[in-house]
Coordinates of N, CA and C in Angstrom, one line a residue:
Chain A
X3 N 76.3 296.3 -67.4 CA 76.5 294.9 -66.9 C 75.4 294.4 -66.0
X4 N 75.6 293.1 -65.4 CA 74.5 292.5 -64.7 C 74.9 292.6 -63.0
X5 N 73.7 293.1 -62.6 CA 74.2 293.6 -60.8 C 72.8 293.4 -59.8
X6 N 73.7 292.5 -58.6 CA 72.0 292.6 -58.2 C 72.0 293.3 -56.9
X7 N 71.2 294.3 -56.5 CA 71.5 295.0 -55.0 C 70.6 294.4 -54.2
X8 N 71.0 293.5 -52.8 CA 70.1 293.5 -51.8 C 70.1 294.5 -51.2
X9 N 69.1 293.9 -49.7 CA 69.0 295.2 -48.5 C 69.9 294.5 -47.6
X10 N 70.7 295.8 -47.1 CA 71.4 295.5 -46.2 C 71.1 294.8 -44.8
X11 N 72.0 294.1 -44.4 CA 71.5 293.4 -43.1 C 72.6 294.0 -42.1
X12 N 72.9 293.1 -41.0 CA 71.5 292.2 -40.6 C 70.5 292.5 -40.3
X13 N 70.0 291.6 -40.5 CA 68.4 291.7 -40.0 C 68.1 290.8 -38.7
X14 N 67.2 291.3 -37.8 CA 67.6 290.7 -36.7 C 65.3 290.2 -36.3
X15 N 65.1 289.0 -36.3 CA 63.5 289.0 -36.0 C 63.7 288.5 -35.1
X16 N 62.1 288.2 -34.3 CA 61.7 287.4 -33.7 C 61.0 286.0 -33.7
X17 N 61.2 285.2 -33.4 CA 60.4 284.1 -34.2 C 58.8 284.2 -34.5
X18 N 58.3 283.9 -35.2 CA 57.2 283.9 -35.9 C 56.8 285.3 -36.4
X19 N 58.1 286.4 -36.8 CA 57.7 287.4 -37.1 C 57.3 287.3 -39.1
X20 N 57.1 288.5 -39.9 CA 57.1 288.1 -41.0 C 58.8 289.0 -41.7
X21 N 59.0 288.2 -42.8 CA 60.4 288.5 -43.6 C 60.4 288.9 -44.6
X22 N 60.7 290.2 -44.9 CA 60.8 290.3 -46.0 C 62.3 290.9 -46.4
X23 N 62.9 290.6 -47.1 CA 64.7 290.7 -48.2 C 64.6 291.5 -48.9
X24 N 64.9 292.5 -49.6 CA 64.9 293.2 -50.8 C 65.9 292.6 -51.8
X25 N 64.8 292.2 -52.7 CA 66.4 292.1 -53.9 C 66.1 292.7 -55.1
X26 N 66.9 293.6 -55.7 CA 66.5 294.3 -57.2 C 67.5 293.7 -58.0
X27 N 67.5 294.2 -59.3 CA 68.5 293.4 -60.4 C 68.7 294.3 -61.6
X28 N 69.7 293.9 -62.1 CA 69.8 295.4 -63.6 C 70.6 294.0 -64.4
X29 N 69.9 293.5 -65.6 CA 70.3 292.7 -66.3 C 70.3 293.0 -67.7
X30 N 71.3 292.9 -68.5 CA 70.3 293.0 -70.2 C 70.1 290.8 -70.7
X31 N 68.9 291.0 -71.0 CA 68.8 290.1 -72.0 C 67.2 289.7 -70.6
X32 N 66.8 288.4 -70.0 CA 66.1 287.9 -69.3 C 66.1 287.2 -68.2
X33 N 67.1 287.1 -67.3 CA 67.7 286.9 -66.6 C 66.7 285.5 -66.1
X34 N 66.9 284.4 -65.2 CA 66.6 283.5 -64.3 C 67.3 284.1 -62.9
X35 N 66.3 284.1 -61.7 CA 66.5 284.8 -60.6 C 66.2 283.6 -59.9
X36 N 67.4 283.6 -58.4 CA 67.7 282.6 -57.3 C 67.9 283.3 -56.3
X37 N 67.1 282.4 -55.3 CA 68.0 282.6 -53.8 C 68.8 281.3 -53.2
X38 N 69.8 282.1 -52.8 CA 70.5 280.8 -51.9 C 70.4 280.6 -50.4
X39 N 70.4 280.2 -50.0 CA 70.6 280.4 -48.5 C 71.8 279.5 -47.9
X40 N 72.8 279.9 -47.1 CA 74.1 279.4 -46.6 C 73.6 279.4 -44.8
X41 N 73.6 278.4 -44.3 CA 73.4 278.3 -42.9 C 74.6 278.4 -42.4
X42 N 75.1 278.2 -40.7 CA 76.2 278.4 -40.4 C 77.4 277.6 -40.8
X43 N 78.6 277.5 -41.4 CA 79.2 276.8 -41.4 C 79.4 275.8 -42.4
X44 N 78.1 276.0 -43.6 CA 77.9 275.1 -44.6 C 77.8 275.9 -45.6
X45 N 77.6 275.3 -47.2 CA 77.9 275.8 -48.4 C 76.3 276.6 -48.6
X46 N 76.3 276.8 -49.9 CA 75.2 277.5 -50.3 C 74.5 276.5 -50.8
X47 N 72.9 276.8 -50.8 CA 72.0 275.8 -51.0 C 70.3 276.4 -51.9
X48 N 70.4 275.9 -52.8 CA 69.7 277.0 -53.9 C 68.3 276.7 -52.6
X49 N 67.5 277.8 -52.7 CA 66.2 277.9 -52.1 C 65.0 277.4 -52.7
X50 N 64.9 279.3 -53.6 CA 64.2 278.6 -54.7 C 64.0 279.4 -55.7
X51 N 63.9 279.6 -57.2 CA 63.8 279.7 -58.0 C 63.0 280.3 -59.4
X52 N 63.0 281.4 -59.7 CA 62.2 281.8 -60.8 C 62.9 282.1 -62.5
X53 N 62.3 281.7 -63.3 CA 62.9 281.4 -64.7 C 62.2 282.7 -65.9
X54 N 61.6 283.2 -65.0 CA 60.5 284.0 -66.0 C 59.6 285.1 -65.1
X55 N 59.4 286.3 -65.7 CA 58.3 287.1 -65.4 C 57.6 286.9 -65.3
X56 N 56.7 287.2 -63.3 CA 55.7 286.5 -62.9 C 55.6 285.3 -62.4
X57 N 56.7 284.6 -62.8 CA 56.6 283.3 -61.8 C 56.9 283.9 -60.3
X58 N 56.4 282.6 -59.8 CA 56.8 282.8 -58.5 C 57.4 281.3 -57.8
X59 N 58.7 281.7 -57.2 CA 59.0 280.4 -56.5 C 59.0 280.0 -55.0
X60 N 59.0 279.5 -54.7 CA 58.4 278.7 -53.3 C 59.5 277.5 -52.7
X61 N 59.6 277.7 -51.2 CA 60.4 276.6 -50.8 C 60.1 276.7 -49.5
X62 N 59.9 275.8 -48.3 CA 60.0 276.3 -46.7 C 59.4 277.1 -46.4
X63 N 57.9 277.6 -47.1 CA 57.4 278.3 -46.3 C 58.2 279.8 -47.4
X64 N 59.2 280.3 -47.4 CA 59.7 281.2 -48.4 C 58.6 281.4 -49.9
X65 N 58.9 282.7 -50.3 CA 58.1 282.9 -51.6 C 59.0 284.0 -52.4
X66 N 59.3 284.1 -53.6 CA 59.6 285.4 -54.1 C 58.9 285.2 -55.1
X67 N 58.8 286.6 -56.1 CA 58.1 286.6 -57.3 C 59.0 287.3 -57.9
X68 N 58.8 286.4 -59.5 CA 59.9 287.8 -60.5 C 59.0 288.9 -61.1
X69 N 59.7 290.1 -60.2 CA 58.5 291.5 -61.4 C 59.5 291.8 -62.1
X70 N 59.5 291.9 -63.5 CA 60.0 292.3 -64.8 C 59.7 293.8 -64.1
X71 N 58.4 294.5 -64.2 CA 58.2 295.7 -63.9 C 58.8 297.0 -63.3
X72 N 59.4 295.9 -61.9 CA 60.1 296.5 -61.1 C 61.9 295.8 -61.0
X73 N 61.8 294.8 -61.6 CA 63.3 294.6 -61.8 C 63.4 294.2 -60.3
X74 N 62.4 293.0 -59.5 CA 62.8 292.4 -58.1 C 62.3 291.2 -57.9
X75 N 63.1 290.9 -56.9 CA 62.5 289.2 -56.7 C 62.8 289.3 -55.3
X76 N 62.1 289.8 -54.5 CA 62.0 290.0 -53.0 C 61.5 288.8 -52.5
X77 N 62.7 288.4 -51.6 CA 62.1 287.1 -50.2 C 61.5 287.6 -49.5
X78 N 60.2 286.6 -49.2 CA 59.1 286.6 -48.3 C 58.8 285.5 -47.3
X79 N 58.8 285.4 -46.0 CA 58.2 284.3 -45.4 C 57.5 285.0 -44.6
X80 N 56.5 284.5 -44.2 CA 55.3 284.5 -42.9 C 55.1 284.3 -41.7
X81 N 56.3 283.5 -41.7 CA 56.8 283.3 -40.1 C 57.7 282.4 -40.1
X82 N 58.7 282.8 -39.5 CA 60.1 282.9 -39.2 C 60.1 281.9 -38.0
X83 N 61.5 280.8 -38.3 CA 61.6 280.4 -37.0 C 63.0 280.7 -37.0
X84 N 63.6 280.2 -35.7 CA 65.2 279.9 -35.7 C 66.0 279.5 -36.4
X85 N 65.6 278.1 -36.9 CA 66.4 277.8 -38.0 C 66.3 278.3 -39.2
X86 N 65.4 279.5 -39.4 CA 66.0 279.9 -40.3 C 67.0 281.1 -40.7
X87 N 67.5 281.4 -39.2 CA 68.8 281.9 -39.0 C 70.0 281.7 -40.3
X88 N 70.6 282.4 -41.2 CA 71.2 282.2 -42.2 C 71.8 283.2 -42.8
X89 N 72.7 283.1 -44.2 CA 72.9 284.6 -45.1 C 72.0 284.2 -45.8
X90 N 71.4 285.1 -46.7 CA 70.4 284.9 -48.3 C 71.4 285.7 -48.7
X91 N 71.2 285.3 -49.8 CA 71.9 285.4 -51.3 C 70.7 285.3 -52.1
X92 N 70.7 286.6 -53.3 CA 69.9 286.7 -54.0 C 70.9 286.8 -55.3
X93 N 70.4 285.8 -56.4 CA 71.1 285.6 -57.6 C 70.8 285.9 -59.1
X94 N 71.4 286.7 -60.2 CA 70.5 285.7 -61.6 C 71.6 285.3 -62.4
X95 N 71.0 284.9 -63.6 CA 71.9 283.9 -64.2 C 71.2 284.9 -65.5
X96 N 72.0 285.2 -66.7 CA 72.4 285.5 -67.9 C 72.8 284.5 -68.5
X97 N 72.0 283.2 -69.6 CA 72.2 282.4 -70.8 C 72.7 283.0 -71.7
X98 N 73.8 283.8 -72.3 CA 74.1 283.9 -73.4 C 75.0 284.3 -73.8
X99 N 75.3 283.7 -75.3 CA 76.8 283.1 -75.8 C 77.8 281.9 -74.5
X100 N 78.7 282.3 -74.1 CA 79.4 282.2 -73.3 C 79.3 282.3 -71.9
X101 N 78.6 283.1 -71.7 CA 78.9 283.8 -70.2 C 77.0 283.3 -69.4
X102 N 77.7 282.5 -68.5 CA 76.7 281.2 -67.6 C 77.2 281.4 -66.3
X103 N 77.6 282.1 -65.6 CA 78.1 282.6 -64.7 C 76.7 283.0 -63.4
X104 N 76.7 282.7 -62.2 CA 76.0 283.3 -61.4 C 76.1 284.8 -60.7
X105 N 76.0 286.0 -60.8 CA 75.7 287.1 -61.0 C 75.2 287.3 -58.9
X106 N 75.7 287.4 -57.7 CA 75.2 287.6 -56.8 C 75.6 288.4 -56.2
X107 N 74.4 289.2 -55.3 CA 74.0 290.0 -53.9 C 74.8 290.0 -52.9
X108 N 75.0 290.9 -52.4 CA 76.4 290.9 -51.3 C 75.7 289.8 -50.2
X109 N 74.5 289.2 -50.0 CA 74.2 288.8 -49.0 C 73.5 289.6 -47.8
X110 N 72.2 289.0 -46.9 CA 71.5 289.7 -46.5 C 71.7 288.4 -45.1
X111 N 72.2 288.9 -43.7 CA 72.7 287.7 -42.9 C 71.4 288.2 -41.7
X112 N 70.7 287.0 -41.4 CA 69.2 286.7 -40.6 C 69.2 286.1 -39.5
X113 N 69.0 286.5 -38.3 CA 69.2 285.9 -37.2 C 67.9 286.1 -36.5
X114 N 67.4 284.8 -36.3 CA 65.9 284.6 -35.7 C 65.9 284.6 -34.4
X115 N 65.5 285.2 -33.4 CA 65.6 285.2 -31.7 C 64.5 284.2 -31.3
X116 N 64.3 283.3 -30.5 CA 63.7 282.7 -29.7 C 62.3 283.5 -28.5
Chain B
X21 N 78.8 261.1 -57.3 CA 78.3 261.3 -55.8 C 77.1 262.2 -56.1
X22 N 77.2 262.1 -54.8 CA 75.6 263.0 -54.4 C 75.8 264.2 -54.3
X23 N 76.8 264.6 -53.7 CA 77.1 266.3 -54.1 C 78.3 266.7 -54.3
X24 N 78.3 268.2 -54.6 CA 79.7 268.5 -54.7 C 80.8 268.4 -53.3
X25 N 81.6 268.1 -53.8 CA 82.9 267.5 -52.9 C 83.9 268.4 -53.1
X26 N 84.4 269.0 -52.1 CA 85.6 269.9 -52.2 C 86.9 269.8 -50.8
X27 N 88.3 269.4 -51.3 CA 88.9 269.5 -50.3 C 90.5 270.3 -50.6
X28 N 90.9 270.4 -49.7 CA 90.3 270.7 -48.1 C 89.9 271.3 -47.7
X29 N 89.0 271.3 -46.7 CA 88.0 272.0 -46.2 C 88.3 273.2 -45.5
X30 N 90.1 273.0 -44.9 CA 90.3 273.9 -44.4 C 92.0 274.1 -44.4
X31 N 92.6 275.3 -45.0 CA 94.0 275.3 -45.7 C 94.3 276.4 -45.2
X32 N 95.6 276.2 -44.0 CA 96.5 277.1 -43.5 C 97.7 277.1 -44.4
X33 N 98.3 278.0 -45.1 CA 99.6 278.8 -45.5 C 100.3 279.3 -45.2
X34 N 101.3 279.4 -45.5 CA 102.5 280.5 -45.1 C 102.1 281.4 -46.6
X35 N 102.4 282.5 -46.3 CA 102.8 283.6 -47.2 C 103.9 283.1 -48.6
X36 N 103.0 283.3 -49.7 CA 104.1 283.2 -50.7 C 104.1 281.1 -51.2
X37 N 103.7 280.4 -50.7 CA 103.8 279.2 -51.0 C 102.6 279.0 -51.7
X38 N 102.3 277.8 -52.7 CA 101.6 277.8 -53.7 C 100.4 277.0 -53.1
X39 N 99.2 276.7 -53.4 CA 98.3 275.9 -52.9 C 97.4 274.8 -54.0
X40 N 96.8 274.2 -53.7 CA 95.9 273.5 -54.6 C 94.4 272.9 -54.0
X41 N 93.2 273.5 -54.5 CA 91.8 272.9 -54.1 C 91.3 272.4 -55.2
X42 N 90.7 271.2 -54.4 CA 90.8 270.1 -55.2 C 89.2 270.3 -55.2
X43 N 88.0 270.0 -56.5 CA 86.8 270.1 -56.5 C 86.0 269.0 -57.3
X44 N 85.2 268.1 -56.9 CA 85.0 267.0 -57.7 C 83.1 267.2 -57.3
X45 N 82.6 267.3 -58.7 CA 81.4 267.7 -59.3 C 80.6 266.6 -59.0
X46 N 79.1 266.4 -58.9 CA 78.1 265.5 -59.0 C 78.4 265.3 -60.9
X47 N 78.5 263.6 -60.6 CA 78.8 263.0 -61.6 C 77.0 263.3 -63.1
X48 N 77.8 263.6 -63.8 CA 77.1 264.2 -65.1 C 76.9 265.8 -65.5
X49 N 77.5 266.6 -64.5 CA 77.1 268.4 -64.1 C 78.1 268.6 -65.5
X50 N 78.0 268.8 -66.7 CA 79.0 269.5 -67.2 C 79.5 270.6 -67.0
X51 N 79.1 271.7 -66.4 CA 79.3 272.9 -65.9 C 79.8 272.8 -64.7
X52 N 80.9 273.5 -64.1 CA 81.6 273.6 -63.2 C 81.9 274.9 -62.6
X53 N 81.9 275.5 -61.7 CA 82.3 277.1 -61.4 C 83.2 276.9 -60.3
X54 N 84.0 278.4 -60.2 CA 84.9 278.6 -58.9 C 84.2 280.0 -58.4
X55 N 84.1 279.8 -57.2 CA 83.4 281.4 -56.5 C 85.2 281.2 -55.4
X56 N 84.8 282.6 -55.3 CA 85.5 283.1 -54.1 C 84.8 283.8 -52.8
X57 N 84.6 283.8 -52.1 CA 83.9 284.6 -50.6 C 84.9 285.0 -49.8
X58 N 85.1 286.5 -49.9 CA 85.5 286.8 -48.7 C 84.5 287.5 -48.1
X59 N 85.4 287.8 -46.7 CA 84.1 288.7 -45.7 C 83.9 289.8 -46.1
X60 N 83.1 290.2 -46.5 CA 82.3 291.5 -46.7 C 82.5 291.5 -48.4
X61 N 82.9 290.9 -48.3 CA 82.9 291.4 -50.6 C 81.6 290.1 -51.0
X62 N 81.1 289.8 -50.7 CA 80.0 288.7 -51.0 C 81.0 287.5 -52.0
X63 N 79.8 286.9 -52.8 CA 80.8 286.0 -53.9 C 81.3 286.8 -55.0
X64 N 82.6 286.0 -55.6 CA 83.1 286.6 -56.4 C 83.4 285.5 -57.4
X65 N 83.1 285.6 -59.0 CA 83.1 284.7 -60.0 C 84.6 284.4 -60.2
X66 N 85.2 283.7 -60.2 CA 86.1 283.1 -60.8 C 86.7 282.6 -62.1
X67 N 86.1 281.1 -62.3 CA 86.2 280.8 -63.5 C 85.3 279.8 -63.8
X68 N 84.9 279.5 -65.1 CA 83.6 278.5 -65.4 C 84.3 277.7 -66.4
X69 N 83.9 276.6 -66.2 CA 84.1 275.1 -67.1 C 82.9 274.9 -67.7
X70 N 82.5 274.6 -69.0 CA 81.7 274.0 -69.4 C 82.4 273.2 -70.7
X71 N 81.8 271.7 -70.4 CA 82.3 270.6 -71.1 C 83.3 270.7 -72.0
X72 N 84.1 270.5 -73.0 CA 85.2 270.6 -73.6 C 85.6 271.9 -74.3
X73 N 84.5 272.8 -74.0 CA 85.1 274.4 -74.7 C 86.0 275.2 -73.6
X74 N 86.7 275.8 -73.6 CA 87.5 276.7 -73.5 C 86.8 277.4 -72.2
X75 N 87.7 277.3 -71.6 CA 87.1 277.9 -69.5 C 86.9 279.6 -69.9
X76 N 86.2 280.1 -69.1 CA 85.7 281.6 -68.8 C 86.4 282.0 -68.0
X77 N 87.6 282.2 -68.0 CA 88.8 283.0 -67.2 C 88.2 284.2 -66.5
X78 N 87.8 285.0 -67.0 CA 87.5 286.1 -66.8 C 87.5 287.1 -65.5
X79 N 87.3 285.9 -64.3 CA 87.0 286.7 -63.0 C 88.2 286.2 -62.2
X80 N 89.5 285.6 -62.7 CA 90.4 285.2 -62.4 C 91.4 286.7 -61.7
X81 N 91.5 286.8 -60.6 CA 91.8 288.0 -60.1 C 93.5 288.2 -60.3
X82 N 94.3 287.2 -60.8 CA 95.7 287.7 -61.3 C 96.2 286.5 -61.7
X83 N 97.3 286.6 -62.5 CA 98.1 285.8 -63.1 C 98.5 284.6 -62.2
X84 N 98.3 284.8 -61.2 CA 98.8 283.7 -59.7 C 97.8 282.9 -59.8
X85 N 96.7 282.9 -59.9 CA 95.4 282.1 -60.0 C 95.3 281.4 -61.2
X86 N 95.2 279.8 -61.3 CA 94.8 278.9 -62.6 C 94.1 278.1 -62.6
X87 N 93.3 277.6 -63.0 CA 92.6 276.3 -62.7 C 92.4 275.0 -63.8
X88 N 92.2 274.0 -63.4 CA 92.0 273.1 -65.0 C 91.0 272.4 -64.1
X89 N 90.4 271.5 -65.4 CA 89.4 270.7 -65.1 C 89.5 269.4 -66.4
X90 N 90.2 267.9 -65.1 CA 90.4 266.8 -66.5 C 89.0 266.1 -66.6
X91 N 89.4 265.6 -67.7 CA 88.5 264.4 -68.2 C 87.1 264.9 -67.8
X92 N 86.7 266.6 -68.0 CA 85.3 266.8 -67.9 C 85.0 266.5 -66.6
X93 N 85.5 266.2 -65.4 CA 85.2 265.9 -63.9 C 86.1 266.6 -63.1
X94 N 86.6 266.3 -62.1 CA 87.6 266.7 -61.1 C 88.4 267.8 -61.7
X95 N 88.4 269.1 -60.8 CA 88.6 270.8 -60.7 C 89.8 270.9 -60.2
X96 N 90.8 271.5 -60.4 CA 91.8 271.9 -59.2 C 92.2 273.6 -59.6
X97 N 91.7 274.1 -58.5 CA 92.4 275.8 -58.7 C 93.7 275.6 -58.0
X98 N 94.4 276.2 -58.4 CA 96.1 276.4 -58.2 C 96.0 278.2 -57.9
X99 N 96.7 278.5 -56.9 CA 97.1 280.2 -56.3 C 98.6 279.6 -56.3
X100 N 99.2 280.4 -56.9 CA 100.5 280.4 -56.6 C 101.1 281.9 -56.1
X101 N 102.3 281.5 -55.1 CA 102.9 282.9 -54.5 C 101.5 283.2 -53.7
X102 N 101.1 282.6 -52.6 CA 99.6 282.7 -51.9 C 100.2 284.5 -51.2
X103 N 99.2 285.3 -50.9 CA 99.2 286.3 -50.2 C 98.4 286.7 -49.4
X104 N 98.4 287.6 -48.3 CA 97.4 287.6 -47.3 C 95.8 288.0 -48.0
X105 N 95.6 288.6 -48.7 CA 94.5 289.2 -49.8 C 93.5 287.7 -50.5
X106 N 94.9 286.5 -50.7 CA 94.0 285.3 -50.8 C 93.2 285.0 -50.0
X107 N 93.2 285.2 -48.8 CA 92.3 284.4 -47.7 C 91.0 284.6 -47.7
X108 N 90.3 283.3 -47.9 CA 88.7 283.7 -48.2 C 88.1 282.1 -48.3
X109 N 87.4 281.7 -48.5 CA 86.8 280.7 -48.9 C 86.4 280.7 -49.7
X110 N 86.8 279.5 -50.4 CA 86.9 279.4 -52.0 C 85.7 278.0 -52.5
X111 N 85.2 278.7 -52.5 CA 83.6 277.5 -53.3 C 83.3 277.1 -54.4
X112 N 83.0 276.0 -55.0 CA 83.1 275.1 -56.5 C 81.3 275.0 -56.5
X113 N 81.0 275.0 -57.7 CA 79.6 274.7 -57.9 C 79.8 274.0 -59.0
X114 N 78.3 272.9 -59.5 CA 78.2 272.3 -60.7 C 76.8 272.3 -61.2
X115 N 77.0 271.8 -62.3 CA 75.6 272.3 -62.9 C 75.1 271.6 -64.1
X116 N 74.0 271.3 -64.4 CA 73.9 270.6 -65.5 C 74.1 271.8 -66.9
X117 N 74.1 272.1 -67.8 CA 74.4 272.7 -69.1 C 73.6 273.8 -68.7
X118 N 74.3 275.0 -68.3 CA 73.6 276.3 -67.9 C 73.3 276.9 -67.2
X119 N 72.3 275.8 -66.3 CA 71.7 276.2 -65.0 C 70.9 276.9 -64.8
X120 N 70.3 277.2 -65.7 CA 69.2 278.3 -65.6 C 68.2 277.8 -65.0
X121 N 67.8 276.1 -65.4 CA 66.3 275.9 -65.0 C 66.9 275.5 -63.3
X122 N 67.6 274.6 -63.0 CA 68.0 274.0 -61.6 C 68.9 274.9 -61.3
X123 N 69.7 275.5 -61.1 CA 70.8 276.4 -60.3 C 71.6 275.6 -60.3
X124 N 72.5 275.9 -59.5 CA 73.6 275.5 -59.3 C 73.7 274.6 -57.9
X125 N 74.6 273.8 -58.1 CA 74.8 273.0 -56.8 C 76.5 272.9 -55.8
X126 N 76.6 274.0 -54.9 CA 77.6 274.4 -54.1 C 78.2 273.2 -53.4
X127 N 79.5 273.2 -53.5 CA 80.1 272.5 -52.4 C 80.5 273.3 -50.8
X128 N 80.8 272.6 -50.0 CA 81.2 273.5 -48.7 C 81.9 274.2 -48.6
X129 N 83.0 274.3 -49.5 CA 83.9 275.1 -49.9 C 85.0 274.4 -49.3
X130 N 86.4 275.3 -49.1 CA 87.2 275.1 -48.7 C 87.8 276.6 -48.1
X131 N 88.4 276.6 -46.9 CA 88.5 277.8 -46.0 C 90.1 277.9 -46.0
X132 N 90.5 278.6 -47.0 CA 92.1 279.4 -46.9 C 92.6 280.2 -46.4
X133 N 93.9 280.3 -45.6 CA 93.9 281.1 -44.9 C 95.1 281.5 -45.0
X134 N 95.9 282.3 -45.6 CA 97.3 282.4 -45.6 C 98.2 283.5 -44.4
X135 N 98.8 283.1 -44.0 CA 99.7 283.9 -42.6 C 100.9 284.2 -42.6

């Protein structure tokens, strides 16, 4: 079946430190990989997005890349502020026949210190 | 609308009484989903709507749990006989046909809480 394991949190930085998420994935067919991010109190909010091996998606300063190779799409940013205090959610999606379902990560919860 | 809408936002129960969340999609999303969040189990799939075929039951965690979706728009999950194990926050997403290239688009959910 389709399963995706992050790294456990929390994770706790400092502001302007660098971030990095672990996310791996075990899919059959070619999956489309997401991150979400849920701030305090609010819903989930796609980040950003890769459709294919070797892309790489981008949002806020955030980066992941899809390695087919390694079966990951690890969050990356370069410097961290407060607000970006949140859970990540790392996601994929399986197109086929029927089953369109989002596939997620127990969640990786980030608290930026001042 | 502009995004997904889900109410209420925040639903106290007694034990055993039936509930209803209500979930209304960004107008054109044919695709519709129900997550569940509790604490510490991350999301959990529920059920999927896409346009006039036949819903994806599949992650429906018991016979108490139903959902419909009319006229291709507005969602309602129904828990009947609510129990303490319900309590979680229950989140609607929509989508254009698939979602693969855009993702999905979350409402705020709605926060259940049965006592």
């Amino acid at each position: 079946g389709n399963s995706v394991t992050q790294m456990e949190g929390p994770v706790t930085l400092s502001e302007e430190a660098f971030l990095t998420i672990n996310c791996t994935y075990t899919a059959t067919g070619y999956p489309s990989l997401f991150w979400y991010v849920q701030y305090p109190g609010e819903g989930l909010q796609l980040l950003l997005k890769a459709t294919k091996a070797d892309d790489k998606g981008s949002n806020k300063g955030f980066e992941a890349t899809y390695r087919k190779e390694t079966t990951s799409f690890h969050l990356e940013k370069g410097s961290v502020q407060v607000s970006d205090s949140a859970v990540y959610f790392c996601a994929l999606l399986i197109s086929s026949g029927s089953a369109r379902q989002l596939t997620f990560g127990s969640g990786t919860q980030l608290t930026v210190l001042p | 609308g502009a995004g997904v809408s889900q109410s209420p936002s925040n639903k106290v129960t007694e034990k055993g009484k039936d509930v209803e969340l209500r979930c209304d999609p960004i107008s054109g999303h044919t695709a519709l989903y129900w997550y569940r969040q509790s604490l510490g189990q991350g999301l959990e799939f529920l059920i999927y709507f896409q346009g006039n075929s036949a819903p994806d039951k599949s992650g429906l965690p018991s016979d108490r749990f139903s959902a419909e979706r009319t006229g291709g728009s507005v969602s309602t999950l129904t828990i009947q006989r609510t129990q303490q194990e319900d309590s979680a926050v229950y989140l609607c997403a929509s989508s254009l046909a698939g979602g693969a290239v855009y993702g999905y688009t979350f409402g705020s959910g709605t926060r259940l809480t049965v006592v």
